[in-house]
């Protein structure tokens, strides 16, 4: 028996009720007993845990949920996990600000820190409190747990059909173990190596940075013209530089081999101004003779080209800039050692900008600065999360070899199914333009530890070539606190003892094994076979060069396989100025307030109107339309279910014509979802719902449905079929209102407890009058237009109807004249 139906749709109440039932009943649980052929697996992006989620997260994660819900209704056993990307710099920065602390690895562990309270920004004073590495990690763990609970609450409010039993974090024990197993697998296969060489370095965070984490930013600077000497003559040559503070680190001069001005200098040596250091001249085709004076100062290290020249020419190493971004002491050689050291002394320990200004002052006083510096704006490389330009500083780092595999990786990218298709070109372009192997070590604290130790010889020197390996069955381990096999912690740091690698992995090193983390990999081989390669990876376009690329790298090197079949690339949510919404820009919208105001279905509707790969503005008006749609579904369902007649055989031509059009809609919507075009499916369904079902078909048959005559049961039958099909077509995007309406009647009738476990509608040739529905709608539209032009109420009855139709349509319109007359 039909229950008493509510007067209005209370979205807040319905959301709480249905979320509770979905979780209690395990509505979205993955069934591990099902075969690979029956399974659809999703490699869900773990959002960065750094305070709160914004509307951009809602946008992309909801779009993934549309696909998951559709595949589940198609009968697939959907594996839909959720992870949290909680290791790395974003978490460290949040913890530093939240607790007003800084990590100092030299400090001892303080057990009292377990009661440490967050800092109050209004009462904070003085310097940040310095804590041990272990204490800092404890604070990171405390805060990430709180953030993850808040994130999970938002995702469930939003109706994401995640199997929460598959929840993971990139810092949890399983993720750390698989990440460390990945390292050893790559090490054993010869894909991993360590090297001490110039590497891109962020002086603020004091860590190495990979090429994929670098962005170019415009920056104001100045071109300085300096006068160098030529050894053995009185001749002078001029060079232009934006980095005069690196003059003491100059190790060479170079010009293009075809530049007639400098051919005679090749093989000789120049002499640096101020410091009097002899440096070799050499030709290089990398020099642009039209830029500046055509003569370039080579320093250790100003940029990547300096690094290349240093390697090619086997130049000296004179590292002027230290890891902290301050000038460090240098030793000098030649006849003016004392004078050079005296000139350099004022620069020592100055930050780079101040050192630059001081060096310009010294150059001017010496007469070596020609004219005034010329202001310029140039492109400078920054770490994407950093505030200072990157420097090249020699440090010991771990790398994964990728440069020798570019062609293979391009081939892997070509095999993937990219949606939109053009996003595949971004993968190819990034791979073609790789310049470095992947630097995977970071000089940070809250991350997955690099699981090796190094031997210390009898003189107390660390031998980085003598690696002590971990027992793989004991992973995950932290070499800064755990002892290696065969040693005790008392031997840490002493002669003939050991030292643990202090570094952690780049966060992408762990994120890039998200398929293996989710499948269990070597820890659960049977499940791995059923899930891997995954069916789908959804992600944003700006991390194609990182997450997509590195995951392809890992899967190729570990298993000679693609990690997934389909890659779905979402666009950005942009603000009115067409800037990406992000926390760093301060232009975000928080989703909670919009859910409170309009309901989750309305916010999901906004996300469903955006196509994959297309940047979209947040538009409250679209959210309002979503709320209006949910309300209309609610009211239309009440009308259908409150009809007095029973559903019967579809005998009337108009009803059969309606169902024919409905079958065509099912074809179009299904085809759209099969190509991951959820927005196209939503658009088709919504247009039919308003334009055919509610505005026309219901109006045409409502009198017949209430009449109790022979055609009533046909009308009610068609109305019920139409509502059932439309509810299921809307269900992936609007899960709450569709579940609510399903529960009124169809739950009992079908024996399916949830619409989200119901079968996706299929084409059923109930009717065969192709085109009749369009003709009928055209006729009723003409009647409404006549009434509007005559300025009479749309509800006014007409005494007589006369249509002018094409002779071929006469028979068709006769079969619906009764319904037309009743609705006119």
CSV table of N, CA, C and O in Angstrom, one decimal, residues 561-667:
chain,number,residue,atom,x,y,z
A,561,UNK,N,53.2,-3.3,-17.5
A,561,UNK,CA,51.7,-3.2,-17.7
A,561,UNK,C,51.3,-1.8,-17.6
A,561,UNK,O,51.9,-1.0,-17.0
A,562,UNK,N,50.2,-1.5,-18.2
A,562,UNK,CA,49.5,-0.2,-18.0
A,562,UNK,C,48.8,-0.3,-16.6
A,562,UNK,O,48.4,-1.4,-16.2
A,563,UNK,N,48.7,0.8,-15.9
A,563,UNK,CA,48.0,0.7,-14.6
A,563,UNK,C,46.5,0.7,-14.7
A,563,UNK,O,45.8,0.3,-13.8
A,564,UNK,N,46.0,1.3,-15.8
A,564,UNK,CA,44.5,1.3,-16.0
A,564,UNK,C,44.2,1.4,-17.5
A,564,UNK,O,45.1,1.5,-18.3
A,565,UNK,N,42.9,1.2,-17.8
A,565,UNK,CA,42.5,1.2,-19.2
A,565,UNK,C,42.1,2.6,-19.7
A,565,UNK,O,42.4,3.1,-20.7
A,566,UNK,N,41.3,3.3,-18.8
A,566,UNK,CA,40.7,4.6,-19.1
A,566,UNK,C,41.2,5.7,-18.2
A,566,UNK,O,41.4,5.4,-17.0
A,567,UNK,N,41.5,6.8,-18.7
A,567,UNK,CA,41.9,8.0,-17.9
A,567,UNK,C,40.9,9.1,-18.1
A,567,UNK,O,40.8,9.6,-19.3
A,568,UNK,N,40.2,9.5,-17.1
A,568,UNK,CA,39.3,10.6,-17.1
A,568,UNK,C,39.8,11.8,-16.5
A,568,UNK,O,40.2,11.9,-15.4
A,569,UNK,N,39.9,12.9,-17.3
A,569,UNK,CA,40.6,14.1,-16.9
A,569,UNK,C,39.6,15.2,-16.7
A,569,UNK,O,38.8,15.6,-17.6
A,570,UNK,N,39.5,15.7,-15.5
A,570,UNK,CA,38.5,16.7,-15.1
A,570,UNK,C,39.2,18.1,-15.4
A,570,UNK,O,40.4,18.3,-15.4
A,571,UNK,N,38.3,19.1,-15.5
A,571,UNK,CA,38.8,20.5,-15.6
A,571,UNK,C,38.9,21.1,-14.2
A,571,UNK,O,38.8,20.5,-13.2
A,572,UNK,N,39.2,22.4,-14.2
A,572,UNK,CA,39.3,23.2,-13.0
A,572,UNK,C,38.0,23.9,-12.8
A,572,UNK,O,37.2,24.1,-13.7
A,573,UNK,N,37.7,24.2,-11.5
A,573,UNK,CA,36.7,25.1,-11.2
A,573,UNK,C,37.4,26.5,-11.1
A,573,UNK,O,38.4,26.7,-10.4
A,574,UNK,N,36.8,27.4,-11.9
A,574,UNK,CA,37.5,28.8,-11.9
A,574,UNK,C,36.6,29.8,-11.3
A,574,UNK,O,35.4,29.7,-11.2
A,575,UNK,N,37.2,30.9,-10.9
A,575,UNK,CA,36.5,32.0,-10.3
A,575,UNK,C,36.0,33.0,-11.4
A,575,UNK,O,36.3,32.8,-12.6
A,576,UNK,N,35.4,34.1,-11.1
A,576,UNK,CA,34.9,35.0,-12.1
A,576,UNK,C,36.0,35.6,-13.0
A,576,UNK,O,35.8,36.1,-14.1
A,577,UNK,N,37.3,35.6,-12.4
A,577,UNK,CA,38.4,36.1,-13.2
A,577,UNK,C,39.1,35.0,-14.0
A,577,UNK,O,40.2,35.2,-14.5
A,578,UNK,N,38.4,33.9,-14.1
A,578,UNK,CA,38.9,32.7,-14.8
A,578,UNK,C,40.2,32.1,-14.2
A,578,UNK,O,41.0,31.5,-14.9
A,579,UNK,N,40.4,32.3,-12.9
A,579,UNK,CA,41.5,31.8,-12.2
A,579,UNK,C,41.1,30.5,-11.5
A,579,UNK,O,40.0,30.4,-11.0
A,580,UNK,N,42.0,29.5,-11.5
A,580,UNK,CA,41.7,28.2,-10.8
A,580,UNK,C,41.4,28.5,-9.4
A,580,UNK,O,42.1,29.2,-8.7
A,581,UNK,N,40.3,27.9,-8.9
A,581,UNK,CA,40.0,28.0,-7.4
A,581,UNK,C,41.0,27.1,-6.7
A,581,UNK,O,41.2,25.9,-7.0
A,582,UNK,N,41.7,27.7,-5.7
A,582,UNK,CA,42.6,27.0,-4.9
A,582,UNK,C,42.8,27.7,-3.6
A,582,UNK,O,42.6,28.9,-3.4
A,583,UNK,N,43.3,26.9,-2.6
A,583,UNK,CA,43.5,27.5,-1.2
A,583,UNK,C,44.6,28.5,-1.3
A,583,UNK,O,44.5,29.6,-0.6
A,584,UNK,N,45.6,28.3,-2.1
A,584,UNK,CA,46.7,29.2,-2.1
A,584,UNK,C,46.3,30.6,-2.7
A,584,UNK,O,46.9,31.6,-2.3
A,585,UNK,N,45.3,30.6,-3.6
A,585,UNK,CA,44.9,31.8,-4.2
A,585,UNK,C,43.8,32.5,-3.3
A,585,UNK,O,43.5,33.7,-3.6
A,586,UNK,N,43.3,31.8,-2.4
A,586,UNK,CA,42.3,32.4,-1.5
A,586,UNK,C,40.9,32.7,-2.2
A,586,UNK,O,40.2,33.6,-1.8
A,587,UNK,N,40.6,32.0,-3.3
A,587,UNK,CA,39.4,32.3,-4.1
A,587,UNK,C,38.4,31.2,-4.1
A,587,UNK,O,37.7,31.0,-5.0
A,588,UNK,N,38.5,30.4,-3.0
A,588,UNK,CA,37.7,29.2,-3.0
A,588,UNK,C,36.3,29.4,-2.4
A,588,UNK,O,36.0,30.4,-1.8
A,589,UNK,N,35.4,28.4,-2.8
A,589,UNK,CA,34.1,28.3,-2.2
A,589,UNK,C,34.0,27.0,-1.4
A,589,UNK,O,34.5,26.0,-1.9
A,590,UNK,N,33.5,27.1,-0.2
A,590,UNK,CA,33.4,25.9,0.6
A,590,UNK,C,32.1,25.2,0.4
A,590,UNK,O,31.0,25.9,0.3
A,591,UNK,N,32.0,23.9,0.2
A,591,UNK,CA,30.8,23.2,-0.3
A,591,UNK,C,29.7,23.1,0.8
A,591,UNK,O,28.6,23.0,0.5
A,592,UNK,N,30.1,23.1,2.1
A,592,UNK,CA,29.1,22.8,3.1
A,592,UNK,C,28.0,23.8,3.1
A,592,UNK,O,26.8,23.4,3.3
A,593,UNK,N,28.3,25.1,2.9
A,593,UNK,CA,27.2,26.1,2.9
A,593,UNK,C,26.2,25.9,1.8
A,593,UNK,O,25.0,26.2,1.9
A,594,UNK,N,26.7,25.4,0.6
A,594,UNK,CA,25.9,25.2,-0.5
A,594,UNK,C,25.0,24.0,-0.4
A,594,UNK,O,23.8,24.0,-0.8
A,595,UNK,N,25.6,23.0,0.3
A,595,UNK,CA,24.7,21.8,0.6
A,595,UNK,C,23.6,22.2,1.6
A,595,UNK,O,22.5,21.8,1.4
A,596,UNK,N,24.0,22.9,2.6
A,596,UNK,CA,23.0,23.4,3.6
A,596,UNK,C,21.9,24.2,2.9
A,596,UNK,O,20.7,24.1,3.2
A,597,UNK,N,22.3,25.0,1.9
A,597,UNK,CA,21.3,25.9,1.3
A,597,UNK,C,20.4,25.2,0.3
A,597,UNK,O,19.2,25.5,0.2
A,598,UNK,N,21.0,24.4,-0.6
A,598,UNK,CA,20.3,23.8,-1.7
A,598,UNK,C,20.2,22.3,-1.7
A,598,UNK,O,19.4,21.7,-2.5
A,599,UNK,N,21.0,21.6,-0.9
A,599,UNK,CA,20.9,20.2,-0.9
A,599,UNK,C,22.1,19.6,-1.7
A,599,UNK,O,22.5,20.2,-2.7
A,600,UNK,N,22.4,18.3,-1.4
A,600,UNK,CA,23.5,17.7,-2.1
A,600,UNK,C,23.2,17.4,-3.6
A,600,UNK,O,24.1,17.6,-4.4
A,601,UNK,N,22.0,17.0,-3.9
A,601,UNK,CA,21.6,16.7,-5.2
A,601,UNK,C,21.8,18.0,-6.1
A,601,UNK,O,22.3,17.9,-7.3
A,602,UNK,N,21.5,19.1,-5.6
A,602,UNK,CA,21.6,20.4,-6.4
A,602,UNK,C,23.1,20.7,-6.7
A,602,UNK,O,23.4,21.1,-7.8
A,603,UNK,N,24.0,20.4,-5.7
A,603,UNK,CA,25.4,20.7,-5.9
A,603,UNK,C,25.9,19.7,-6.9
A,603,UNK,O,26.8,20.0,-7.8
A,604,UNK,N,25.5,18.4,-6.8
A,604,UNK,CA,25.9,17.4,-7.7
A,604,UNK,C,25.4,17.7,-9.2
A,604,UNK,O,26.1,17.4,-10.1
A,605,UNK,N,24.2,18.3,-9.3
A,605,UNK,CA,23.7,18.6,-10.6
A,605,UNK,C,24.6,19.6,-11.2
A,605,UNK,O,24.9,19.5,-12.4
A,606,UNK,N,25.1,20.6,-10.5
A,606,UNK,CA,26.0,21.6,-11.0
A,606,UNK,C,27.3,20.9,-11.6
A,606,UNK,O,27.7,21.2,-12.7
A,607,UNK,N,27.8,20.0,-10.8
A,607,UNK,CA,29.0,19.2,-11.3
A,607,UNK,C,28.7,18.4,-12.5
A,607,UNK,O,29.5,18.2,-13.4
A,608,UNK,N,27.5,17.9,-12.6
A,608,UNK,CA,27.1,17.0,-13.7
A,608,UNK,C,26.9,17.8,-15.0
A,608,UNK,O,26.8,17.2,-16.1
A,609,UNK,N,26.7,19.1,-14.9
A,609,UNK,CA,26.6,19.9,-16.1
A,609,UNK,C,27.9,20.2,-16.8
A,609,UNK,O,27.9,20.8,-17.9
A,610,UNK,N,29.0,19.9,-16.1
A,610,UNK,CA,30.3,20.3,-16.7
A,610,UNK,C,30.9,19.0,-17.4
A,610,UNK,O,30.9,17.9,-16.9
A,611,UNK,N,31.4,19.3,-18.6
A,611,UNK,CA,32.0,18.2,-19.3
A,611,UNK,C,33.5,17.9,-18.8
A,611,UNK,O,34.1,18.8,-18.3
A,612,UNK,N,33.9,16.7,-19.0
A,612,UNK,CA,35.3,16.3,-18.6
A,612,UNK,C,36.3,17.2,-19.4
A,612,UNK,O,36.1,17.5,-20.5
A,613,UNK,N,37.3,17.6,-18.6
A,613,UNK,CA,38.4,18.3,-19.3
A,613,UNK,C,38.1,19.8,-19.5
A,613,UNK,O,39.0,20.5,-20.0
A,614,UNK,N,37.0,20.3,-19.1
A,614,UNK,CA,36.6,21.7,-19.4
A,614,UNK,C,36.5,22.4,-18.1
A,614,UNK,O,35.9,22.0,-17.1
A,615,UNK,N,37.2,23.6,-18.1
A,615,UNK,CA,37.2,24.4,-16.9
A,615,UNK,C,35.8,25.1,-16.8
A,615,UNK,O,35.3,25.5,-17.8
A,616,UNK,N,35.3,25.1,-15.6
A,616,UNK,CA,33.9,25.5,-15.3
A,616,UNK,C,33.9,26.5,-14.2
A,616,UNK,O,34.5,26.3,-13.1
A,617,UNK,N,33.1,27.5,-14.3
A,617,UNK,CA,32.9,28.5,-13.2
A,617,UNK,C,31.8,28.0,-12.3
A,617,UNK,O,30.9,27.3,-12.7
A,618,UNK,N,32.0,28.3,-11.0
A,618,UNK,CA,31.0,27.9,-10.0
A,618,UNK,C,29.8,28.9,-10.2
A,618,UNK,O,30.0,30.1,-10.2
A,619,UNK,N,28.6,28.4,-10.4
A,619,UNK,CA,27.5,29.2,-10.8
A,619,UNK,C,26.3,28.8,-9.9
A,619,UNK,O,25.7,27.8,-10.0
A,620,UNK,N,26.0,29.7,-8.9
A,620,UNK,CA,24.9,29.4,-8.0
A,620,UNK,C,23.6,29.2,-8.8
A,620,UNK,O,22.7,28.4,-8.3
A,621,UNK,N,23.4,29.9,-9.9
A,621,UNK,CA,22.1,29.7,-10.6
A,621,UNK,C,21.9,28.3,-11.1
A,621,UNK,O,20.8,27.8,-11.2
A,622,UNK,N,23.0,27.7,-11.5
A,622,UNK,CA,23.0,26.3,-11.9
A,622,UNK,C,22.6,25.4,-10.8
A,622,UNK,O,21.8,24.4,-10.9
A,623,UNK,N,23.1,25.7,-9.6
A,623,UNK,CA,22.8,24.9,-8.4
A,623,UNK,C,21.3,25.1,-8.1
A,623,UNK,O,20.6,24.1,-7.7
A,624,UNK,N,20.7,26.3,-8.3
A,624,UNK,CA,19.3,26.5,-8.1
A,624,UNK,C,18.5,25.7,-9.0
A,624,UNK,O,17.4,25.2,-8.7
A,625,UNK,N,18.9,25.6,-10.3
A,625,UNK,CA,18.2,24.8,-11.3
A,625,UNK,C,18.2,23.3,-10.8
A,625,UNK,O,17.2,22.6,-10.9
A,626,UNK,N,19.3,22.9,-10.2
A,626,UNK,CA,19.4,21.5,-9.7
A,626,UNK,C,18.3,21.3,-8.6
A,626,UNK,O,17.7,20.2,-8.5
A,627,UNK,N,18.2,22.2,-7.7
A,627,UNK,CA,17.2,22.1,-6.6
A,627,UNK,C,15.8,22.1,-7.2
A,627,UNK,O,14.9,21.3,-6.8
A,628,UNK,N,15.6,22.9,-8.2
A,628,UNK,CA,14.3,23.0,-8.9
A,628,UNK,C,14.0,21.6,-9.5
A,628,UNK,O,12.8,21.1,-9.5
A,629,UNK,N,15.0,21.0,-10.2
A,629,UNK,CA,14.8,19.7,-10.8
A,629,UNK,C,14.4,18.6,-9.8
A,629,UNK,O,13.5,17.8,-10.0
A,630,UNK,N,15.1,18.6,-8.6
A,630,UNK,CA,14.8,17.6,-7.6
A,630,UNK,C,13.4,17.8,-7.1
A,630,UNK,O,12.6,16.9,-6.9
A,631,UNK,N,12.9,19.1,-6.9
A,631,UNK,CA,11.6,19.4,-6.5
A,631,UNK,C,10.6,18.9,-7.5
A,631,UNK,O,9.5,18.3,-7.2
A,632,UNK,N,10.9,19.1,-8.8
A,632,UNK,CA,9.9,18.7,-9.9
A,632,UNK,C,9.8,17.2,-9.9
A,632,UNK,O,8.7,16.6,-10.2
A,633,UNK,N,10.9,16.4,-9.7
A,633,UNK,CA,10.9,15.0,-9.7
A,633,UNK,C,10.0,14.5,-8.6
A,633,UNK,O,9.2,13.6,-8.7
A,634,UNK,N,10.2,15.2,-7.4
A,634,UNK,CA,9.3,14.8,-6.2
A,634,UNK,C,7.9,15.0,-6.5
A,634,UNK,O,7.0,14.1,-6.3
A,635,UNK,N,7.5,16.2,-7.1
A,635,UNK,CA,6.1,16.5,-7.4
A,635,UNK,C,5.5,15.6,-8.5
A,635,UNK,O,4.4,15.1,-8.5
A,636,UNK,N,6.3,15.3,-9.6
A,636,UNK,CA,5.9,14.5,-10.7
A,636,UNK,C,5.6,13.1,-10.2
A,636,UNK,O,4.6,12.4,-10.6
A,637,UNK,N,6.5,12.6,-9.3
A,637,UNK,CA,6.3,11.2,-8.7
A,637,UNK,C,5.1,11.2,-7.9
A,637,UNK,O,4.3,10.2,-8.0
A,638,UNK,N,4.8,12.2,-7.1
A,638,UNK,CA,3.6,12.2,-6.3
A,638,UNK,C,2.3,12.1,-7.2
A,638,UNK,O,1.4,11.4,-6.9
A,639,UNK,N,2.4,12.9,-8.3
A,639,UNK,CA,1.2,12.8,-9.3
A,639,UNK,C,1.0,11.4,-9.8
A,639,UNK,O,-0.1,10.9,-9.8
A,640,UNK,N,2.1,10.8,-10.3
A,640,UNK,CA,2.0,9.5,-10.9
A,640,UNK,C,1.5,8.5,-9.9
A,640,UNK,O,0.6,7.7,-10.2
A,641,UNK,N,2.0,8.5,-8.7
A,641,UNK,CA,1.6,7.5,-7.7
A,641,UNK,C,0.2,7.7,-7.1
A,641,UNK,O,-0.3,6.8,-6.5
A,642,UNK,N,-0.3,8.9,-7.3
A,642,UNK,CA,-1.6,9.1,-6.7
A,642,UNK,C,-2.8,8.9,-7.6
A,642,UNK,O,-3.9,9.3,-7.3
A,643,UNK,N,-2.5,8.4,-8.8
A,643,UNK,CA,-3.6,8.1,-9.8
A,643,UNK,C,-4.4,6.9,-9.3
A,643,UNK,O,-3.9,5.9,-8.8
A,644,UNK,N,-5.8,7.1,-9.4
A,644,UNK,CA,-6.6,6.0,-8.8
A,644,UNK,C,-6.6,4.7,-9.6
A,644,UNK,O,-6.8,3.6,-9.1
A,645,UNK,N,-6.4,4.8,-10.9
A,645,UNK,CA,-6.4,3.6,-11.8
A,645,UNK,C,-5.2,2.7,-11.5
A,645,UNK,O,-4.1,3.2,-11.2
A,646,UNK,N,-5.4,1.4,-11.8
A,646,UNK,CA,-4.2,0.5,-11.7
A,646,UNK,C,-3.5,0.5,-13.1
A,646,UNK,O,-4.0,0.8,-14.1
A,647,UNK,N,-2.2,0.2,-13.0
A,647,UNK,CA,-1.4,0.1,-14.3
A,647,UNK,C,-1.9,-1.0,-15.1
A,647,UNK,O,-2.2,-2.1,-14.5
A,648,UNK,N,-2.0,-0.8,-16.4
A,648,UNK,CA,-2.5,-1.9,-17.2
A,648,UNK,C,-1.7,-2.0,-18.5
A,648,UNK,O,-0.6,-1.4,-18.6
A,649,UNK,N,-2.2,-2.8,-19.4
A,649,UNK,CA,-1.5,-2.9,-20.7
A,649,UNK,C,-1.5,-1.6,-21.4
A,649,UNK,O,-2.4,-0.8,-21.4
A,650,UNK,N,-0.4,-1.4,-22.1
A,650,UNK,CA,-0.2,-0.1,-22.8
A,650,UNK,C,-0.9,-0.3,-24.2
A,650,UNK,O,-0.4,-0.8,-25.2
A,651,UNK,N,-2.1,0.2,-24.2
A,651,UNK,CA,-3.0,0.0,-25.4
A,651,UNK,C,-3.2,1.2,-26.2
A,651,UNK,O,-3.6,1.1,-27.4
A,652,UNK,N,-3.0,2.4,-25.7
A,652,UNK,CA,-3.3,3.6,-26.4
A,652,UNK,C,-2.1,4.1,-27.2
A,652,UNK,O,-1.0,3.9,-26.7
A,653,UNK,N,-2.4,4.6,-28.4
A,653,UNK,CA,-1.3,4.9,-29.3
A,653,UNK,C,-0.4,6.0,-28.7
A,653,UNK,O,0.8,6.0,-28.9
A,654,UNK,N,-1.0,7.0,-28.0
A,654,UNK,CA,-0.1,8.1,-27.4
A,654,UNK,C,0.8,7.5,-26.4
A,654,UNK,O,2.0,7.9,-26.3
A,655,UNK,N,0.3,6.6,-25.6
A,655,UNK,CA,1.1,6.0,-24.5
A,655,UNK,C,2.3,5.2,-25.1
A,655,UNK,O,3.4,5.2,-24.7
A,656,UNK,N,1.9,4.5,-26.2
A,656,UNK,CA,3.0,3.7,-26.9
A,656,UNK,C,4.0,4.6,-27.5
A,656,UNK,O,5.2,4.3,-27.5
A,657,UNK,N,3.5,5.7,-28.1
A,657,UNK,CA,4.4,6.7,-28.7
A,657,UNK,C,5.4,7.3,-27.6
A,657,UNK,O,6.6,7.5,-27.9
A,658,UNK,N,4.8,7.6,-26.5
A,658,UNK,CA,5.6,8.1,-25.4
A,658,UNK,C,6.7,7.1,-25.0
A,658,UNK,O,7.9,7.5,-24.8
A,659,UNK,N,6.4,5.8,-24.9
A,659,UNK,CA,7.3,4.8,-24.5
A,659,UNK,C,8.4,4.6,-25.6
A,659,UNK,O,9.5,4.3,-25.3
A,660,UNK,N,8.0,4.8,-26.8
A,660,UNK,CA,9.0,4.7,-27.9
A,660,UNK,C,10.0,5.8,-27.7
A,660,UNK,O,11.3,5.5,-27.8
A,661,UNK,N,9.6,7.0,-27.5
A,661,UNK,CA,10.5,8.1,-27.3
A,661,UNK,C,11.4,7.9,-26.0
A,661,UNK,O,12.6,8.2,-26.0
A,662,UNK,N,10.8,7.3,-25.0
A,662,UNK,CA,11.5,7.0,-23.8
A,662,UNK,C,12.6,5.9,-24.1
A,662,UNK,O,13.8,6.0,-23.6
A,663,UNK,N,12.3,4.9,-24.9
A,663,UNK,CA,13.3,3.9,-25.3
A,663,UNK,C,14.5,4.6,-26.1
A,663,UNK,O,15.6,4.2,-25.9
A,664,UNK,N,14.2,5.6,-26.9
A,664,UNK,CA,15.2,6.3,-27.6
A,664,UNK,C,16.1,7.0,-26.7
A,664,UNK,O,17.3,7.1,-26.9
A,665,UNK,N,15.5,7.6,-25.7
A,665,UNK,CA,16.3,8.3,-24.6
A,665,UNK,C,17.2,7.4,-23.9
A,665,UNK,O,18.4,7.7,-23.7
A,666,UNK,N,16.7,6.2,-23.6
A,666,UNK,CA,17.6,5.2,-22.9
A,666,UNK,C,18.8,4.9,-23.8
A,666,UNK,O,19.9,4.8,-23.3
A,667,UNK,N,18.6,4.7,-25.1
A,667,UNK,CA,19.7,4.4,-26.0
A,667,UNK,C,20.7,5.6,-25.9
A,667,UNK,O,21.9,5.3,-25.8
